[in-house]
């Protein structure tokens, strides 16, 4: 009844498309009418009495967190994720960002991380596992905040039970307990983990509890779906949320020219990370194993950082995977 092609030709299609992109930032759909119409058709199937004009009236009559507004967000967001996705980049965070921020927090022994656009939480728990296994900060007060625009994904994240697809490539026994055919993140890795609804385009950034800003922010595979203006808004919010000298990871394949005047790239052996300040900017690629000196960061515990990497490699072993 509401075929995708018919929807694209509807007189209210441009208005619907503009509303969907403005509310989510998903400029990805700017040249993908058929795909967006396909998602919309699924929503319209739940409102058989409404045509596109009526559906728009329903959306516009609701608050942004209204039932249909949320259902539309869940239908059009792309939530693909997995545990320890882009492991080399996570290794770079463990090896360079964590020891650097730990040096800043020697006195208060706390670290705060924000995963912006965390989908079903796999990224958040991966970070929690890495930090809890880290010899420098494992027994510190850790907070890992996961946020997303999609409440369905957040509900999954709070439950913290995963199937084989999210866990691909992982050794599950050490960090999960069996829950029927799924695996539940063990309690030790839930300590300090928190999930919250947050829209990177329309909401002010979350505030780190310690008051000095997030030490590390991951916003991976999110900005690539945004239109440039929304990307800039999201990045400015992320920057505001961060501690001076904090570290940012975006997706390995993400090219964000908007970052150029906001963050300082730090090119590491297997990943590029970004910092809120240029103070410790590394010039050119860094040699493996000698990074503390080149970045002007005191790595008193480089051996500990290496041990943490070994732990991460252990977590990633495919042995015993199911
Ligand atoms: C492809 S997933 C990335 C998940 C994880 N960061 C990773 O790299 O595996 C993109 C996530 O961004 C979320 N997202 C999309 N638009 C958003 C917005 N405006 N604010 C917050 N999250 C958003 C989606 O709901 C989705 O869960």
CSV table of N, CA, C and O and ligand atoms in Angstrom, one decimal, residues 23-26 77-82 85 115-120 123 147-150 153 198-201 219-222 225-226, ligand 1:
chain,number,residue,atom,x,y,z
A,23,UNK,N,16.5,15.9,12.3
A,23,UNK,CA,16.4,15.3,13.7
A,23,UNK,C,17.5,14.4,14.1
A,23,UNK,O,17.8,14.2,15.2
A,24,UNK,N,18.1,13.7,13.1
A,24,UNK,CA,19.1,12.7,13.4
A,24,UNK,C,20.5,13.1,13.0
A,24,UNK,O,21.5,12.5,13.5
A,25,UNK,N,20.6,13.9,12.0
A,25,UNK,CA,21.9,14.3,11.4
A,25,UNK,C,22.2,13.3,10.3
A,25,UNK,O,23.3,13.5,9.7
A,26,UNK,N,21.4,12.3,10.0
A,26,UNK,CA,21.7,11.3,9.1
A,26,UNK,C,21.7,11.8,7.6
A,26,UNK,O,20.8,11.3,6.8
A,77,UNK,N,18.2,4.5,11.9
A,77,UNK,CA,19.6,4.5,12.3
A,77,UNK,C,20.3,3.1,11.9
A,77,UNK,O,19.6,2.1,11.6
A,78,UNK,N,21.6,3.2,11.7
A,78,UNK,CA,22.4,2.0,11.3
A,78,UNK,C,23.2,1.6,12.5
A,78,UNK,O,24.1,2.3,12.9
A,79,UNK,N,22.9,0.5,13.2
A,79,UNK,CA,23.5,0.2,14.5
A,79,UNK,C,24.5,-0.9,14.4
A,79,UNK,O,24.8,-1.5,15.4
A,80,UNK,N,25.1,-1.1,13.3
A,80,UNK,CA,26.1,-2.2,13.1
A,80,UNK,C,27.3,-2.0,14.1
A,80,UNK,O,27.8,-0.9,14.2
A,81,UNK,N,27.6,-3.0,14.9
A,81,UNK,CA,28.7,-2.9,15.8
A,81,UNK,C,29.2,-4.3,16.2
A,81,UNK,O,28.6,-5.3,15.8
A,82,UNK,N,30.3,-4.3,16.9
A,82,UNK,CA,30.7,-5.6,17.5
A,82,UNK,C,31.7,-5.4,18.6
A,82,UNK,O,32.2,-4.3,18.7
A,85,UNK,N,35.7,-3.9,18.0
A,85,UNK,CA,35.8,-3.5,16.5
A,85,UNK,C,37.0,-2.6,16.3
A,85,UNK,O,37.3,-1.8,17.2
A,115,UNK,N,31.4,6.9,25.1
A,115,UNK,CA,31.3,6.3,23.8
A,115,UNK,C,30.0,6.9,23.2
A,115,UNK,O,28.9,6.6,23.6
A,116,UNK,N,30.2,7.8,22.2
A,116,UNK,CA,29.0,8.5,21.6
A,116,UNK,C,28.6,7.8,20.4
A,116,UNK,O,29.3,7.6,19.5
A,117,UNK,N,27.3,7.4,20.4
A,117,UNK,CA,26.8,6.5,19.3
A,117,UNK,C,27.2,5.1,19.6
A,117,UNK,O,27.9,4.5,18.8
A,118,UNK,N,26.8,4.6,20.8
A,118,UNK,CA,27.4,3.3,21.2
A,118,UNK,C,26.6,2.1,20.7
A,118,UNK,O,26.9,1.0,21.0
A,119,UNK,N,25.5,2.3,20.0
A,119,UNK,CA,24.6,1.3,19.5
A,119,UNK,C,24.2,0.3,20.7
A,119,UNK,O,23.8,0.8,21.7
A,120,UNK,N,24.4,-1.0,20.5
A,120,UNK,CA,23.9,-1.9,21.5
A,120,UNK,C,24.9,-2.1,22.7
A,120,UNK,O,24.7,-3.0,23.5
A,123,UNK,N,30.7,-1.7,22.2
A,123,UNK,CA,31.9,-0.8,22.3
A,123,UNK,C,32.2,-0.4,23.7
A,123,UNK,O,33.3,-0.4,24.2
A,147,UNK,N,26.2,6.5,25.0
A,147,UNK,CA,25.0,7.2,24.6
A,147,UNK,C,24.6,6.9,23.2
A,147,UNK,O,25.5,6.5,22.4
A,148,UNK,N,23.4,7.0,22.9
A,148,UNK,CA,22.9,6.8,21.6
A,148,UNK,C,21.5,7.5,21.4
A,148,UNK,O,20.8,7.7,22.4
A,149,UNK,N,21.2,7.7,20.2
A,149,UNK,CA,19.9,8.3,19.8
A,149,UNK,C,18.8,7.2,19.8
A,149,UNK,O,17.6,7.5,19.9
A,150,UNK,N,19.2,6.0,19.7
A,150,UNK,CA,18.2,4.9,19.5
A,150,UNK,C,18.0,4.1,20.8
A,150,UNK,O,18.8,3.4,21.3
A,153,UNK,N,18.4,0.3,20.9
A,153,UNK,CA,19.7,-0.2,21.0
A,153,UNK,C,20.2,0.0,22.5
A,153,UNK,O,20.9,-0.9,23.0
A,198,UNK,N,21.0,10.2,24.2
A,198,UNK,CA,21.6,11.4,23.8
A,198,UNK,C,21.7,11.6,22.3
A,198,UNK,O,22.1,10.7,21.6
A,199,UNK,N,21.2,12.7,21.8
A,199,UNK,CA,21.3,13.0,20.4
A,199,UNK,C,22.4,14.0,20.1
A,199,UNK,O,22.4,15.1,20.7
A,200,UNK,N,23.4,13.5,19.4
A,200,UNK,CA,24.6,14.3,19.1
A,200,UNK,C,24.3,15.6,18.4
A,200,UNK,O,25.1,16.6,18.4
A,201,UNK,N,23.2,15.7,17.7
A,201,UNK,CA,22.9,16.9,16.9
A,201,UNK,C,22.0,17.9,17.7
A,201,UNK,O,22.1,19.1,17.5
A,219,UNK,N,33.8,8.2,19.2
A,219,UNK,CA,32.7,8.4,18.4
A,219,UNK,C,33.0,7.8,17.0
A,219,UNK,O,33.3,8.5,16.1
A,220,UNK,N,32.8,6.5,17.0
A,220,UNK,CA,33.3,5.7,15.9
A,220,UNK,C,32.1,5.3,15.0
A,220,UNK,O,31.1,4.8,15.5
A,221,UNK,N,32.3,5.5,13.7
A,221,UNK,CA,31.3,5.0,12.7
A,221,UNK,C,29.9,5.6,12.9
A,221,UNK,O,28.9,5.0,12.8
A,222,UNK,N,29.9,6.8,13.4
A,222,UNK,CA,28.7,7.6,13.6
A,222,UNK,C,28.7,8.8,12.6
A,222,UNK,O,27.8,9.0,11.9
A,225,UNK,N,27.9,9.0,8.8
A,225,UNK,CA,26.5,9.1,8.3
A,225,UNK,C,25.9,10.5,8.4
A,225,UNK,O,24.8,10.7,8.0
A,226,UNK,N,26.6,11.4,8.9
A,226,UNK,CA,26.1,12.8,9.2
A,226,UNK,C,26.4,13.7,8.0
A,226,UNK,O,27.4,13.5,7.3
B,1,LIG,C1,27.2,2.1,13.1
B,1,LIG,S1,26.8,2.4,14.7
B,1,LIG,C2,28.3,2.6,15.5
B,1,LIG,C3,28.4,1.9,16.8
B,1,LIG,C4,29.8,1.9,17.5
B,1,LIG,N1,30.2,3.2,17.8
B,1,LIG,C5,30.8,1.2,16.6
B,1,LIG,O1,31.7,1.8,16.0
B,1,LIG,O2,30.7,-0.1,16.5
B,1,LIG,C6,26.2,4.1,14.7
B,1,LIG,C7,25.3,4.5,15.9
B,1,LIG,O3,25.2,5.9,15.9
B,1,LIG,C8,23.9,6.2,16.4
B,1,LIG,N2,23.4,7.6,16.0
B,1,LIG,C9,23.0,8.0,14.8
B,1,LIG,N3,22.6,9.2,14.8
B,1,LIG,C10,22.9,9.7,16.1
B,1,LIG,C11,22.7,10.9,16.7
B,1,LIG,N4,22.2,12.0,16.1
B,1,LIG,N5,23.1,11.0,18.0
B,1,LIG,C12,23.6,9.9,18.7
B,1,LIG,N6,23.7,8.7,18.1
B,1,LIG,C13,23.4,8.6,16.8
B,1,LIG,C14,23.0,5.1,15.8
B,1,LIG,O4,21.8,4.9,16.5
B,1,LIG,C15,23.9,3.9,15.9
B,1,LIG,O5,23.7,3.2,17.0
